Coordinates of N, CA and C in Angstrom, one line a residue:
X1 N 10.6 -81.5 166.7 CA 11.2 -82.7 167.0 C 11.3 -83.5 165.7
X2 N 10.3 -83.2 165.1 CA 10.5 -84.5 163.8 C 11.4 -83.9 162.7
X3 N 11.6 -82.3 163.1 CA 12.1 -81.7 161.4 C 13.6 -82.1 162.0
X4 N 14.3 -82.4 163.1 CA 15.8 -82.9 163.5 C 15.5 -84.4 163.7
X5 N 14.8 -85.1 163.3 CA 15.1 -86.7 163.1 C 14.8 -87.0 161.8
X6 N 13.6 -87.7 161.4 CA 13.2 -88.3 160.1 C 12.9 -87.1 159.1
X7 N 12.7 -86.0 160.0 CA 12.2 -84.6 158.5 C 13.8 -84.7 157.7
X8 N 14.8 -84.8 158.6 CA 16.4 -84.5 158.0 C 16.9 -85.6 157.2
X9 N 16.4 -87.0 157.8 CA 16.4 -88.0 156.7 C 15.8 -88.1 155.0
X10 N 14.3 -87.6 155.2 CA 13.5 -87.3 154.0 C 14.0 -86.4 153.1
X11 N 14.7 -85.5 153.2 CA 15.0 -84.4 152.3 C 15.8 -85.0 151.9
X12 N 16.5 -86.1 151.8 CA 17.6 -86.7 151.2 C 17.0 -87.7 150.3
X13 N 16.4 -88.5 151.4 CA 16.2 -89.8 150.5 C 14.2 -90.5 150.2
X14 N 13.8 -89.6 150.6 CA 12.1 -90.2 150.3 C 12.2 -91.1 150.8
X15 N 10.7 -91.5 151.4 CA 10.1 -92.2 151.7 C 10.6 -93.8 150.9
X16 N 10.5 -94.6 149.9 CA 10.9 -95.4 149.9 C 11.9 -95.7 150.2
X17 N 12.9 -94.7 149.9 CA 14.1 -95.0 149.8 C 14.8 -95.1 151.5
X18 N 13.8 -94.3 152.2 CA 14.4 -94.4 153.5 C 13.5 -95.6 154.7
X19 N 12.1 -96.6 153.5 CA 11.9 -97.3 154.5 C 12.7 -99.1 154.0
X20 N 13.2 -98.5 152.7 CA 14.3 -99.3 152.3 C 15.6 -99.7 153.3
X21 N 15.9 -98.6 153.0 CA 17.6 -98.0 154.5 C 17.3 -98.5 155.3
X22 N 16.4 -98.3 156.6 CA 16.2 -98.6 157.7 C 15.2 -99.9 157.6
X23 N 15.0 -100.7 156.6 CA 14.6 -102.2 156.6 C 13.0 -102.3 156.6
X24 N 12.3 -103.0 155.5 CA 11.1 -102.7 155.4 C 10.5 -103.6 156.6
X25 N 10.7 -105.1 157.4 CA 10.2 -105.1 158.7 C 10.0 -104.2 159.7
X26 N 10.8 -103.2 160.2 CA 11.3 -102.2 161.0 C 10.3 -101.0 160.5
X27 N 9.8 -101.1 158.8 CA 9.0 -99.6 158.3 C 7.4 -100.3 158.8
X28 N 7.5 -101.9 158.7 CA 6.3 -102.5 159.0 C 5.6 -102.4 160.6
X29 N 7.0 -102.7 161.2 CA 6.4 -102.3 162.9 C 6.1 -101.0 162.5
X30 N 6.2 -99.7 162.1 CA 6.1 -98.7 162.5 C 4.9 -98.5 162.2
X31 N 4.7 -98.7 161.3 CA 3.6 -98.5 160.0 C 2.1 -99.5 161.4
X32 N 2.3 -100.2 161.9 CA 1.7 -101.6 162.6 C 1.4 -100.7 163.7
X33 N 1.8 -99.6 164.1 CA 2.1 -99.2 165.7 C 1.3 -97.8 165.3
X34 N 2.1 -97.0 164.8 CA 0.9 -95.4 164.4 C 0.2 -95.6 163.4
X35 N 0.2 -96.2 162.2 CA -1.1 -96.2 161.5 C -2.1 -96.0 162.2
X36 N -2.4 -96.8 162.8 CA -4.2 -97.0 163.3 C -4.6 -95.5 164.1
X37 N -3.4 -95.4 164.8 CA -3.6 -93.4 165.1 C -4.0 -92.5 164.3
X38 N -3.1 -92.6 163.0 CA -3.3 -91.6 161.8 C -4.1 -91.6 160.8
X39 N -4.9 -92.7 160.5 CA -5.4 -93.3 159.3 C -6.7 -94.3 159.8
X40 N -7.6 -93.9 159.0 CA -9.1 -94.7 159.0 C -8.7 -95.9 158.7
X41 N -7.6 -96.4 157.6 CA -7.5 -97.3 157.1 C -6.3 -98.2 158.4
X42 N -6.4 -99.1 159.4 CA -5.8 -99.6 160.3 C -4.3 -100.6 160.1
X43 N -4.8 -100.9 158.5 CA -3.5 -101.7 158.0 C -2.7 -101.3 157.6
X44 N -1.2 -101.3 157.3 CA -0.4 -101.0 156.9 C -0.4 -101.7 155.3
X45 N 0.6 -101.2 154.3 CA 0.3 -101.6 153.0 C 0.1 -102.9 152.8
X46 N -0.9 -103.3 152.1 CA -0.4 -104.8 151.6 C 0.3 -105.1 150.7
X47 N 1.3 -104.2 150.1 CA 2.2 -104.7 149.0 C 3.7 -104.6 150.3
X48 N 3.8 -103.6 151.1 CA 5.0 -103.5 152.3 C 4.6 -105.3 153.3
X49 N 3.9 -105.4 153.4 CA 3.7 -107.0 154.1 C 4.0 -107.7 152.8
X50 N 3.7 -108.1 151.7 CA 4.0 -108.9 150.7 C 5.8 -109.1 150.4
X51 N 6.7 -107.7 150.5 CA 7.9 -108.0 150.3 C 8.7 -108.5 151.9
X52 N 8.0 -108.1 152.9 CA 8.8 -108.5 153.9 C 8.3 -110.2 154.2
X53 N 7.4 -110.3 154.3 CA 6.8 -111.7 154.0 C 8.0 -112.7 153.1
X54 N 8.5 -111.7 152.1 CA 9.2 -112.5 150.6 C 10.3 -112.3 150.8
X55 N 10.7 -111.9 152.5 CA 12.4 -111.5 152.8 C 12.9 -110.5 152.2
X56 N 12.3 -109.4 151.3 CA 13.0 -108.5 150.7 C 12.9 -107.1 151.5
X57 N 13.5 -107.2 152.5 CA 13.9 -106.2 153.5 C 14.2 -104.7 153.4
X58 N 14.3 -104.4 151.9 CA 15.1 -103.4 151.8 C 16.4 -103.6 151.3
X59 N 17.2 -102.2 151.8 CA 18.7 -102.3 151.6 C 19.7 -103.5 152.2
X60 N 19.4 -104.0 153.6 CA 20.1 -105.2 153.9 C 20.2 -106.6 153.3
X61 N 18.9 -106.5 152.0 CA 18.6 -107.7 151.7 C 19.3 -107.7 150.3
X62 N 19.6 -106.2 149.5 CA 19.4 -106.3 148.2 C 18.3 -105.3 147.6
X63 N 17.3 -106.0 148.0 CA 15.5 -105.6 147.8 C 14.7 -105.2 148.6
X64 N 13.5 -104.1 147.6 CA 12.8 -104.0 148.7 C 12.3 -103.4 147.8
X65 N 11.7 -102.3 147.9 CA 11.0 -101.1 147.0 C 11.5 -101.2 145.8
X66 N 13.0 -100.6 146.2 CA 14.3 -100.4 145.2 C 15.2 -101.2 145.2
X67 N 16.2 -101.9 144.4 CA 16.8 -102.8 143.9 C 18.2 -102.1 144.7
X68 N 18.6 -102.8 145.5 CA 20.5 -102.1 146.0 C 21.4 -102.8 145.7
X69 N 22.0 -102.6 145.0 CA 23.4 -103.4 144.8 C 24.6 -103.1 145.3
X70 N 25.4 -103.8 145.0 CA 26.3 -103.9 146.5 C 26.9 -102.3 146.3
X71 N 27.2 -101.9 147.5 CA 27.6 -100.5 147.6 C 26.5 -99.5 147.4
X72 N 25.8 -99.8 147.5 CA 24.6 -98.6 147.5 C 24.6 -98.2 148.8
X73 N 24.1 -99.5 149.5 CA 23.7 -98.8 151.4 C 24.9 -97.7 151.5
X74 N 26.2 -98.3 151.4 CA 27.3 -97.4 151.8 C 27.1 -96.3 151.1
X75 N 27.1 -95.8 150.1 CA 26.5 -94.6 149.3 C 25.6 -93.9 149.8
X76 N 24.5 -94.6 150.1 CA 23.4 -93.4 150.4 C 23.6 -93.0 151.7
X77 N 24.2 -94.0 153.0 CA 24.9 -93.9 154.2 C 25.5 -92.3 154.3
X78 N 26.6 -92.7 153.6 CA 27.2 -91.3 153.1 C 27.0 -90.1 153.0
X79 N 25.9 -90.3 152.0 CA 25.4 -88.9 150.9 C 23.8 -88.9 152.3
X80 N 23.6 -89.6 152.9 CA 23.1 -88.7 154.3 C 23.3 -88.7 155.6
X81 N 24.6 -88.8 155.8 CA 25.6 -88.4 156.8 C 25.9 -87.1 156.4
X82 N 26.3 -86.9 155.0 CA 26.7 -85.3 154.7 C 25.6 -84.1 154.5
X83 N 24.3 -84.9 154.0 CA 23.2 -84.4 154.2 C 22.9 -83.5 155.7
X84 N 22.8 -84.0 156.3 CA 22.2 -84.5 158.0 C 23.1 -83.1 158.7
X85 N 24.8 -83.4 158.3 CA 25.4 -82.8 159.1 C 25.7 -81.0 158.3
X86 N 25.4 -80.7 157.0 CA 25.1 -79.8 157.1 C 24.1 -79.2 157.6
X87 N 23.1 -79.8 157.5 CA 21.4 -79.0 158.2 C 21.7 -78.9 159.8
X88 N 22.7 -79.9 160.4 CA 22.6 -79.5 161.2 C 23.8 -78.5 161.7
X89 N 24.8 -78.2 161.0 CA 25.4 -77.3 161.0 C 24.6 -75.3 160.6
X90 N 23.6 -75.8 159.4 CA 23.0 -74.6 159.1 C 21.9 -74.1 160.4
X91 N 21.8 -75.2 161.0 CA 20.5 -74.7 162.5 C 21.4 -74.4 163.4
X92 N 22.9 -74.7 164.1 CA 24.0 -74.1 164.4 C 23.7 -72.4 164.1
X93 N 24.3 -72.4 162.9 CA 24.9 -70.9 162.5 C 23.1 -70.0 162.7
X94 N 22.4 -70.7 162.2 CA 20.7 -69.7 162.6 C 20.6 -69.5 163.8
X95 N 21.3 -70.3 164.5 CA 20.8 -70.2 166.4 C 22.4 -69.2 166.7
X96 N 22.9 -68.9 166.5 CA 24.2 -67.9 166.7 C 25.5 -68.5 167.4
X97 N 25.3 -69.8 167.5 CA 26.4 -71.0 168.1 C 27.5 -70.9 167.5

């Protein structure tokens, strides 16, 4: 399940870069929700609460981890749209479809 959702996202863009994309409030709920499952440590980062606190959301805002300037989101959009849709073209042709 995960290697056809977020494993296909990751091989493109890492971890910052993808809790950037998808808005560091949105990496915060997540982080808020399974952490405490995964990890002794129950809180999510305090530097990830420090920028969403500070409005810097990520890619929607500009800022976040990584600095986006205009035309990036659409760029990386792209470059893992084409990502995405070869992997899932190459698990196509492995499965004999």
């Amino acid at each position: 399940m995960v290697r056809n959702t977020i494993g296909l996202r990751l091989a493109t863009l890492g971890p910052l870069e993808n809790a950037d994309y998808i808005g560091l409030d949105l990496t915060l709920a997540i982080h808020d929700a399974v952490i405490p499952s995964l990890n002794h440590d129950p809180h999510p980062s305090p530097l990830l609460r420090e920028l969403v606190a500070a409005g810097q959301l990520g890619a929607r805002t500009g800022h976040g981890f990584l600095d986006w300037p205009a035309g990036a989101r659409e760029a990386t959009t792209a470059r893992l749209a084409q990502h995405i849709a070869a992997q899932l073209q190459a698990n196509e042709k492995g499965r004999g479809t």
